[in-house]
Short mmCIF file of C-alpha atoms in Angstrom, two decimals:
data_model
loop_
_atom_site.label_atom_id
_atom_site.label_comp_id
_atom_site.label_asym_id
_atom_site.label_seq_id
_atom_site.Cartn_x
_atom_site.Cartn_y
_atom_site.Cartn_z
CA MET N 1 28.81 -49.00 -11.94
CA THR N 2 31.49 -47.02 -10.17
CA HIS N 3 31.59 -44.66 -14.01
CA LEU N 4 27.47 -44.91 -13.67
CA GLU N 5 27.76 -43.55 -9.90
CA PHE N 6 30.63 -40.74 -11.31
CA LEU N 7 27.77 -39.70 -13.78
CA PHE N 8 25.33 -38.96 -11.87
CA SER N 9 26.97 -37.13 -8.91
CA ASP N 10 31.03 -36.12 -9.64
CA SER N 11 30.90 -34.89 -13.32
CA GLY N 12 28.99 -31.76 -13.86
CA LEU N 13 26.61 -33.73 -16.73
CA SER N 14 23.38 -32.50 -17.57
CA THR N 15 20.49 -35.71 -17.10
CA ALA N 16 20.79 -35.46 -21.26
CA GLU N 17 24.65 -35.61 -21.59
CA ILE N 18 24.59 -38.22 -18.84
CA GLU N 19 22.19 -40.73 -20.96
CA SER N 20 24.17 -39.75 -23.70
CA ARG N 21 27.38 -40.74 -22.08
CA ALA N 22 25.89 -43.66 -21.14
CA GLN N 23 24.40 -45.05 -24.58
CA ALA N 24 27.88 -44.26 -26.29
CA LEU N 25 29.65 -45.97 -23.51
CA HIS N 26 26.99 -49.03 -23.75
CA LEU N 27 27.20 -48.97 -19.75
CA PHE N 28 24.11 -50.70 -19.66
CA GLU N 29 24.03 -53.11 -21.81
CA THR N 30 27.05 -54.72 -19.31
CA LEU N 31 25.23 -53.66 -15.82
CA LYS N 32 21.45 -55.31 -16.99
CA THR N 33 23.47 -58.61 -17.03
CA ASP N 34 23.34 -58.39 -13.15
CA PRO N 35 19.69 -56.35 -12.98
CA GLU N 36 19.29 -57.00 -8.91
CA ALA N 37 23.35 -55.92 -8.56
CA PHE N 38 22.15 -52.87 -10.35
CA HIS N 39 19.13 -52.20 -8.95
CA LYS N 40 20.89 -51.83 -5.12
CA HIS N 41 23.81 -49.91 -6.52
CA MET N 42 21.24 -47.39 -7.91
CA VAL N 43 18.94 -47.39 -4.36
CA LYS N 44 22.45 -47.54 -2.33
CA TYR N 45 24.41 -44.63 -4.48
CA ILE N 46 23.42 -43.39 -7.19
CA TYR N 47 19.12 -42.22 -5.49
CA PRO N 48 20.98 -40.15 -2.16
CA THR N 49 22.78 -38.02 -5.24
CA ILE N 50 19.77 -36.48 -6.69
CA GLY N 51 17.96 -33.24 -5.28
CA GLY N 52 14.29 -33.37 -4.89
CA PHE N 53 13.84 -30.24 -6.65
CA ASP N 54 15.53 -31.80 -10.25
CA HIS N 55 12.96 -33.54 -11.36
CA GLU N 56 14.74 -34.69 -14.64
CA ARG N 57 17.41 -36.15 -13.24
CA LEU N 58 15.31 -38.36 -10.57
CA LEU N 59 12.70 -39.31 -13.98
CA TYR N 60 16.05 -40.34 -16.14
CA TYR N 61 16.63 -42.47 -12.42
CA PHE N 62 13.18 -43.96 -12.80
CA THR N 63 13.99 -44.98 -16.27
CA LEU N 64 16.29 -46.72 -15.99
CA LEU N 65 15.43 -48.54 -12.92
CA GLU N 66 11.95 -49.70 -14.31
CA SER N 67 13.94 -50.51 -18.42
CA TYR N 68 16.17 -52.42 -16.76
CA GLY N 69 14.54 -55.32 -15.06
CA SER N 70 15.77 -54.64 -11.78
CA ALA N 71 12.34 -53.56 -10.93
CA ASP N 72 11.34 -56.41 -9.43
CA PHE N 73 13.91 -56.38 -6.70
CA GLY N 74 12.88 -54.07 -3.40
CA LYS N 75 9.86 -53.49 -1.88
CA TYR N 76 8.25 -50.58 -3.25
CA ALA N 77 5.05 -47.88 -1.42
CA ILE N 78 5.30 -46.32 -5.70
CA LYS N 79 6.54 -48.06 -8.23
CA PRO N 80 9.12 -46.95 -10.46
CA GLU N 81 7.08 -47.32 -13.63
CA THR N 82 4.49 -44.68 -11.02
CA HIS N 83 7.70 -42.82 -10.01
CA ILE N 84 7.34 -41.91 -13.85
CA ARG N 85 4.08 -41.11 -14.37
CA LEU N 86 3.84 -38.63 -11.42
CA LEU N 87 7.30 -37.02 -12.48
CA LYS N 88 6.38 -36.30 -16.05
CA LYS N 89 2.95 -34.78 -14.81
CA LEU N 90 4.73 -32.65 -11.34
CA LYS N 91 7.62 -31.46 -13.50
CA VAL N 92 5.30 -29.31 -15.85
CA VAL N 93 2.74 -28.20 -12.94
CA ALA N 94 4.44 -28.15 -9.65
CA SER N 95 8.55 -27.44 -10.69
CA GLY N 96 9.36 -26.05 -7.41
CA LEU N 97 8.12 -30.03 -5.61
CA ASP N 98 10.61 -31.46 -3.23
CA TYR N 99 9.64 -34.56 -4.95
CA LYS N 100 11.75 -36.90 -2.56
CA ARG N 101 10.60 -35.16 0.59
CA LEU N 102 6.80 -36.26 -1.30
CA THR N 103 8.17 -39.49 -1.67
CA GLU N 104 10.04 -40.73 1.08
CA ASP N 105 8.26 -42.84 4.14
CA SER N 106 9.11 -40.28 6.63
CA ALA N 107 7.70 -37.74 5.13
CA ASP N 108 4.64 -35.91 5.48
CA PRO N 109 3.80 -35.87 1.69
CA LEU N 110 1.40 -33.68 1.80
CA GLU N 111 3.42 -31.07 3.83
CA ALA N 112 5.52 -31.52 0.53
CA LEU N 113 2.67 -29.92 -1.31
CA GLY N 114 1.49 -27.79 0.35
CA PRO N 115 4.06 -25.19 -1.14
CA VAL N 116 3.43 -25.64 -4.52
CA LEU N 117 -0.77 -25.61 -4.68
CA THR N 118 -1.83 -23.03 -6.24
CA SER N 119 -5.79 -22.08 -7.74
CA GLN N 120 -4.12 -23.00 -11.35
CA ASN N 121 -2.42 -26.53 -10.35
CA ILE N 122 -4.66 -27.75 -7.99
CA LEU N 123 -7.20 -29.95 -10.29
CA SER N 124 -4.08 -31.43 -11.61
CA ILE N 125 -2.60 -32.49 -8.74
CA SER N 126 -5.08 -33.70 -6.64
CA LYS N 127 -5.77 -36.03 -9.86
CA LEU N 128 -2.21 -38.28 -9.17
CA VAL N 129 -2.16 -38.39 -5.45
CA PRO N 130 -4.45 -40.97 -5.15
CA LYS N 131 -1.03 -42.20 -6.91
CA ILE N 132 0.73 -41.08 -3.67
CA PRO N 133 0.94 -43.35 0.20
CA GLY N 134 0.46 -41.24 3.05
CA ARG N 135 2.51 -41.55 5.83
CA ASP N 136 -0.49 -43.96 7.39
CA GLY N 137 0.46 -46.26 4.35
CA ARG N 138 -2.91 -45.18 2.58
CA MET N 139 -3.45 -43.29 -0.77
CA LEU N 140 -3.97 -39.43 -0.30
CA SER N 141 -7.49 -38.70 -1.45
CA PRO N 142 -7.55 -35.36 -3.78
CA SER N 143 -10.24 -34.24 -0.57
CA SER N 144 -7.12 -34.56 2.26
CA LEU N 145 -5.64 -32.28 -1.24
CA TYR N 146 -7.89 -29.37 -1.23
CA THR N 147 -8.14 -29.52 2.99
CA VAL N 148 -3.84 -28.02 2.64
CA TRP N 149 -5.25 -25.51 -0.11
CA LEU N 150 -7.95 -23.94 0.69
CA GLN N 151 -6.21 -23.31 3.96
CA LYS N 152 -2.89 -21.71 2.18
CA LEU N 153 -5.98 -20.27 -0.17
CA PHE N 154 -7.56 -18.53 3.06
CA TRP N 155 -4.54 -17.30 4.88
CA ALA N 156 -1.84 -16.61 1.24
CA GLY N 157 -4.71 -15.74 -1.05
CA ASP N 158 -3.68 -16.36 -4.70
CA PRO N 159 -1.90 -14.96 -7.83
CA HIS N 160 -5.59 -15.51 -9.54
CA LEU N 161 -8.68 -15.95 -6.81
CA ILE N 162 -7.33 -13.81 -3.86
CA LYS N 163 -4.33 -11.53 -5.09
CA GLN N 164 -3.66 -9.54 -1.76
CA VAL N 165 -3.49 -11.59 1.37
CA PRO N 166 -6.72 -10.58 3.21
CA GLU N 167 -6.22 -8.18 5.81
CA SER N 168 -9.48 -6.52 6.84
CA PRO N 169 -13.31 -8.35 7.59
CA PRO N 170 -14.07 -8.36 4.15
CA GLU N 171 -11.38 -9.45 2.53
CA TRP N 172 -11.74 -11.95 5.27
CA LEU N 173 -15.38 -12.63 3.87
CA HIS N 174 -14.12 -12.30 0.63
CA ALA N 175 -11.32 -15.01 1.07
CA PHE N 176 -14.03 -17.60 2.71
CA GLU N 177 -16.71 -17.09 -0.09
CA VAL N 178 -14.11 -17.89 -3.02
CA CYS N 179 -12.79 -20.91 -0.86
CA ALA N 180 -17.40 -21.55 -0.43
CA LYS N 181 -16.58 -22.38 -4.28
CA TYR N 182 -14.99 -25.51 -3.21
CA PHE N 183 -16.61 -26.86 -0.29
CA ASP N 184 -17.92 -29.25 -3.00
CA ARG N 185 -14.74 -31.80 -3.00
CA LEU N 186 -13.76 -31.84 0.59
CA HIS N 187 -15.12 -34.95 2.16
CA PRO N 188 -17.13 -34.37 5.13
CA GLY N 189 -14.36 -34.42 8.07
CA ASP N 190 -12.06 -32.20 5.64
CA LEU N 191 -14.90 -29.82 5.35
CA ILE N 192 -14.98 -29.29 9.10
CA THR N 193 -11.30 -29.11 9.40
CA VAL N 194 -10.69 -26.36 7.25
CA VAL N 195 -13.75 -24.36 8.54
CA ASP N 196 -12.20 -24.65 11.96
CA ALA N 197 -9.38 -23.87 10.19
CA VAL N 198 -10.15 -20.13 9.54
CA THR N 199 -12.76 -20.07 12.63
CA PHE N 200 -11.20 -21.68 15.57
CA SER N 201 -7.08 -21.62 14.94
CA PRO N 202 -4.96 -19.48 17.29
CA LYS N 203 -4.48 -17.71 14.27
CA ALA N 204 -8.52 -17.03 13.26
CA VAL N 205 -8.64 -16.40 17.14
CA THR N 206 -5.71 -13.28 16.72
CA LYS N 207 -6.50 -12.01 13.54
CA LEU N 208 -10.76 -12.41 12.64
CA PRO N 209 -13.32 -10.63 14.83
CA VAL N 210 -15.64 -12.59 16.01
CA GLU N 211 -18.76 -11.20 14.19
CA ALA N 212 -16.44 -12.48 11.10
CA ARG N 213 -16.27 -15.43 12.17
CA LYS N 214 -19.93 -15.92 13.47
CA GLU N 215 -20.55 -14.78 9.43
CA MET N 216 -18.99 -17.60 7.97
CA THR N 217 -19.53 -20.30 10.15
CA SER N 218 -22.58 -19.46 8.96
CA LYS N 219 -22.18 -19.78 5.61
CA ALA N 220 -20.58 -22.82 5.89
CA ILE N 221 -24.00 -24.33 7.70
CA LYS N 222 -25.79 -22.80 4.99
CA ALA N 223 -23.05 -25.34 2.07
CA VAL N 224 -23.49 -28.41 4.33
CA LYS N 225 -27.43 -28.09 3.97
CA HIS N 226 -26.82 -27.66 0.90
CA PHE N 227 -24.67 -30.92 -0.17
CA ILE N 228 -27.60 -32.76 2.59
CA GLU N 229 -30.55 -31.86 0.39
CA LYS N 230 -28.95 -31.55 -3.14
CA PRO N 231 -26.30 -34.49 -2.59
CA ARG N 232 -23.85 -34.34 -6.42
CA LYS N 233 -23.34 -37.57 -7.61
CA ARG N 234 -19.48 -39.14 -7.05
CA ASN N 235 -18.07 -41.34 -9.22
CA SER N 236 -16.93 -45.45 -7.65
CA GLU N 237 -12.64 -44.23 -7.46
CA GLU N 238 -14.54 -41.55 -4.68
CA ASP N 239 -16.52 -43.38 -3.30
CA VAL N 240 -13.94 -46.09 -2.51
CA GLN N 241 -11.99 -42.81 -0.89
CA GLU N 242 -14.61 -41.60 1.09
CA ALA N 243 -15.76 -44.64 2.40
CA GLY N 244 -11.92 -45.49 3.42
CA ASP N 245 -10.67 -41.95 4.42
CA SER N 246 -13.58 -40.66 6.75
CA LYS N 247 -16.66 -42.06 8.68
CA VAL N 248 -17.73 -37.97 8.78
CA THR N 249 -20.97 -37.69 7.38
CA TYR N 250 -22.90 -34.26 6.03
CA ALA N 251 -24.93 -34.38 9.53
CA ASP N 252 -21.97 -34.56 11.55
CA ALA N 253 -20.57 -31.65 9.80
CA LEU N 254 -23.91 -29.65 10.35
CA SER N 255 -24.12 -30.33 14.10
CA HIS N 256 -20.74 -29.59 14.91
CA LEU N 257 -21.07 -25.93 12.80
CA GLU N 258 -24.60 -25.08 14.54
CA THR N 259 -22.08 -25.69 17.92
CA SER N 260 -19.19 -23.68 16.35
CA LEU N 261 -21.97 -20.54 15.92
CA ALA N 262 -22.88 -21.28 19.27
CA HIS N 263 -20.26 -21.09 21.20
CA LEU N 264 -19.38 -18.12 18.74
CA GLY N 265 -22.64 -16.64 20.20
CA THR N 266 -21.30 -17.03 23.31
CA LEU N 267 -18.69 -14.76 23.67
CA SER N 268 -20.44 -11.99 23.88
CA HIS N 269 -21.63 -13.21 27.77
CA SER N 270 -20.80 -10.62 30.37
CA PHE N 271 -18.10 -12.94 31.63
CA ILE N 272 -16.38 -14.42 28.98
CA LEU N 273 -16.22 -10.60 28.12
CA SER N 274 -15.30 -9.54 32.21
CA LEU N 275 -11.98 -11.80 31.40
CA LYS N 276 -11.25 -10.99 27.63
CA ASP N 277 -11.76 -6.94 29.60
CA SER N 278 -10.13 -7.54 32.43
CA GLU N 279 -6.29 -5.83 33.21
CA GLN N 280 -5.10 -9.86 34.94
CA GLU N 281 -3.25 -11.06 32.32
CA ILE N 282 -4.20 -14.76 33.70
CA LEU N 283 -8.04 -14.17 33.21
CA ARG N 284 -7.47 -12.77 29.66
CA LYS N 285 -6.03 -15.96 29.03
CA TYR N 286 -8.72 -17.94 29.98
CA SER N 287 -10.65 -15.68 28.36
CA ASN N 288 -8.58 -17.04 24.89
CA LEU N 289 -9.13 -20.01 26.28
CA TYR N 290 -12.08 -20.30 26.80
CA ASP N 291 -12.66 -19.14 22.87
CA LEU N 292 -10.38 -21.73 21.56
CA SER N 293 -12.35 -24.39 22.86
CA ARG N 294 -15.22 -24.38 21.09
CA SER N 295 -17.31 -25.74 23.85
CA GLU N 296 -15.14 -29.23 23.83
CA LYS N 297 -16.23 -31.37 26.80
CA GLY N 298 -12.71 -31.80 27.16
CA LYS N 299 -10.80 -28.17 26.23
CA ILE N 300 -13.65 -26.88 28.74
CA ARG N 301 -13.05 -29.80 31.44
CA ASP N 302 -9.42 -29.13 31.13
CA GLN N 303 -9.65 -25.25 31.28
CA ALA N 304 -11.78 -25.80 34.65
CA VAL N 305 -8.96 -28.10 36.10
CA ALA N 306 -6.27 -25.26 35.21
CA MET N 307 -8.44 -22.45 37.05
CA CYS N 308 -9.05 -25.08 40.02
CA LEU N 309 -5.18 -25.20 40.27
CA ASP N 310 -4.40 -21.66 39.83
CA GLY N 311 -7.00 -21.25 43.09
CA GLN N 312 -10.04 -19.18 41.30
CA PRO N 313 -13.29 -19.26 42.84
CA LEU N 314 -16.06 -21.90 42.34
CA GLY N 315 -18.14 -18.88 41.22
CA MET N 316 -16.14 -18.29 38.36
CA ILE N 317 -15.33 -21.43 37.72
CA ARG N 318 -19.06 -22.50 38.15
CA GLN N 319 -19.97 -19.86 35.20
CA LEU N 320 -17.59 -21.56 33.13
CA LEU N 321 -19.34 -24.30 32.82
CA GLU N 322 -22.92 -22.41 32.60
CA VAL N 323 -21.75 -20.44 29.60
CA ALA N 324 -20.50 -22.88 27.89
CA VAL N 325 -23.04 -24.75 25.60
CA GLY N 326 -23.89 -27.91 26.24
CA PRO N 327 -25.07 -30.02 28.06
CA LEU N 328 -21.53 -30.50 29.06
CA ASP N 329 -22.34 -32.80 32.25
CA LEU N 330 -19.51 -31.15 34.41
CA SER N 331 -20.11 -29.63 38.10
CA PRO N 332 -17.50 -27.50 40.23
CA LYS N 333 -17.52 -30.87 42.26
CA ASP N 334 -16.24 -32.62 39.46
CA ILE N 335 -13.69 -30.37 38.39
CA VAL N 336 -11.88 -30.17 42.13
CA GLN N 337 -12.44 -33.16 42.01
CA SER N 338 -9.66 -33.77 39.11
CA ALA N 339 -8.08 -30.97 40.44
CA VAL N 340 -6.83 -33.08 43.95
CA THR N 341 -6.73 -36.07 41.84
CA LYS N 342 -3.88 -34.08 40.05
CA VAL N 343 -2.84 -33.16 43.23
CA VAL N 344 -1.73 -36.02 44.51
CA SER N 345 -0.92 -37.46 41.45
CA ALA N 346 2.08 -34.66 41.83
CA LEU N 347 2.45 -35.73 45.12
CA SER N 348 3.48 -39.29 44.54
CA GLY N 349 5.73 -38.79 41.84
CA GLY N 350 3.39 -39.20 39.34
CA GLY N 351 4.36 -36.54 37.17
CA ALA N 352 1.41 -35.05 36.79
CA ASP N 353 0.81 -31.43 34.56
CA LEU N 354 -0.29 -28.22 37.94
CA GLY N 355 0.21 -25.83 35.11
CA GLY N 356 3.91 -25.03 35.87
CA PRO N 357 6.88 -25.75 38.03
CA ARG N 358 4.86 -25.33 41.33
CA ASP N 359 4.67 -27.17 45.32
CA PRO N 360 1.56 -29.26 45.28
CA LEU N 361 1.31 -28.64 48.20
CA GLN N 362 0.87 -24.66 47.80
CA VAL N 363 -1.32 -26.04 45.00
CA LEU N 364 -3.68 -28.26 47.21
CA GLU N 365 -3.52 -25.62 49.71
CA GLY N 366 -4.83 -22.41 47.28
CA VAL N 367 -8.06 -25.57 46.06
CA VAL N 368 -9.33 -25.91 49.39
CA ALA N 369 -9.41 -22.64 50.28
CA ALA N 370 -11.37 -21.94 47.24
CA VAL N 371 -13.46 -24.62 48.30
CA HIS N 372 -13.63 -23.20 52.16
CA ALA N 373 -14.60 -19.91 50.70
CA SER N 374 -17.17 -20.80 48.00
CA VAL N 375 -19.12 -22.49 51.05
CA ASP N 376 -18.59 -19.63 53.64
CA LYS N 377 -20.65 -17.68 50.68
CA GLY N 378 -23.44 -20.99 50.49
#
């Protein structure tokens, strides 16, 4: 076994040369007499010497595990025979893939696959991912793979589909239209993830004009309505995967996107524009936070509480709550109560976040002053 370890790690031989040398020395005739010891040695000493990008060497390693009766030892998330099938295909269509990162328990396989996905290999790889477990132990779905690739396609382009990285509104819209052609490959929850990533991520808010984001959201709504009206036939494997992957329906996706579009419409409200165009950095920050919130109740509440802790007038907080797409069932009174609760928690050592290393008593004074000012104004 020591000689086998030398061949793998220190000999400098190619995989084909290692295979020839091992056969010439009849190493495996000896080693297969104790399959369990062989398995333990391979896992403990040989596997760590193989690089994740060396698909040929990894293929040989798993072939040995499978061939010499040692595949029954140890617990595998992926069996050696499955590794063999995966590697034979991936070494052809994804030569730059770190296979060890793809299959190790502690890694996110989708993060490993992301860098190598292209329009030329997405279909081939999507057929393989149901054999690969995610970090939660459940097998990946083709939809989850397309979710990763479509975000990459939109932001970075593709040599065959979007040859230049989009930089202008017409280019962003074209990129979105290209991506939309693959929306039928996505489960409804994943479709939401993709559209949100290109319309409500910090990157989207920074790079894309609001009108472009509105147009993209409208196109997504049109696509989802089409899926609802004319559902495509899915095979039984897809149905099983979809049931396991998501409880989100196309109706849920439609409701989500319609809220997104309504929220984008509020960005032209005079109050939001006054924040955006303010000379005060903190008010511009509020504008950005509101944009990113998508009028989600939790995010609006958090922002309003933060504004209250900053000592902002209750009238400003009331305007924020009124502009957001509702009903949110939040009032300035609710916000003040939440802010005071946070301050009390901080005073009692509860570790509540007051938006920075601030004196809780001074923060409380600011909140009380804002309330008094509001009462005085009636």
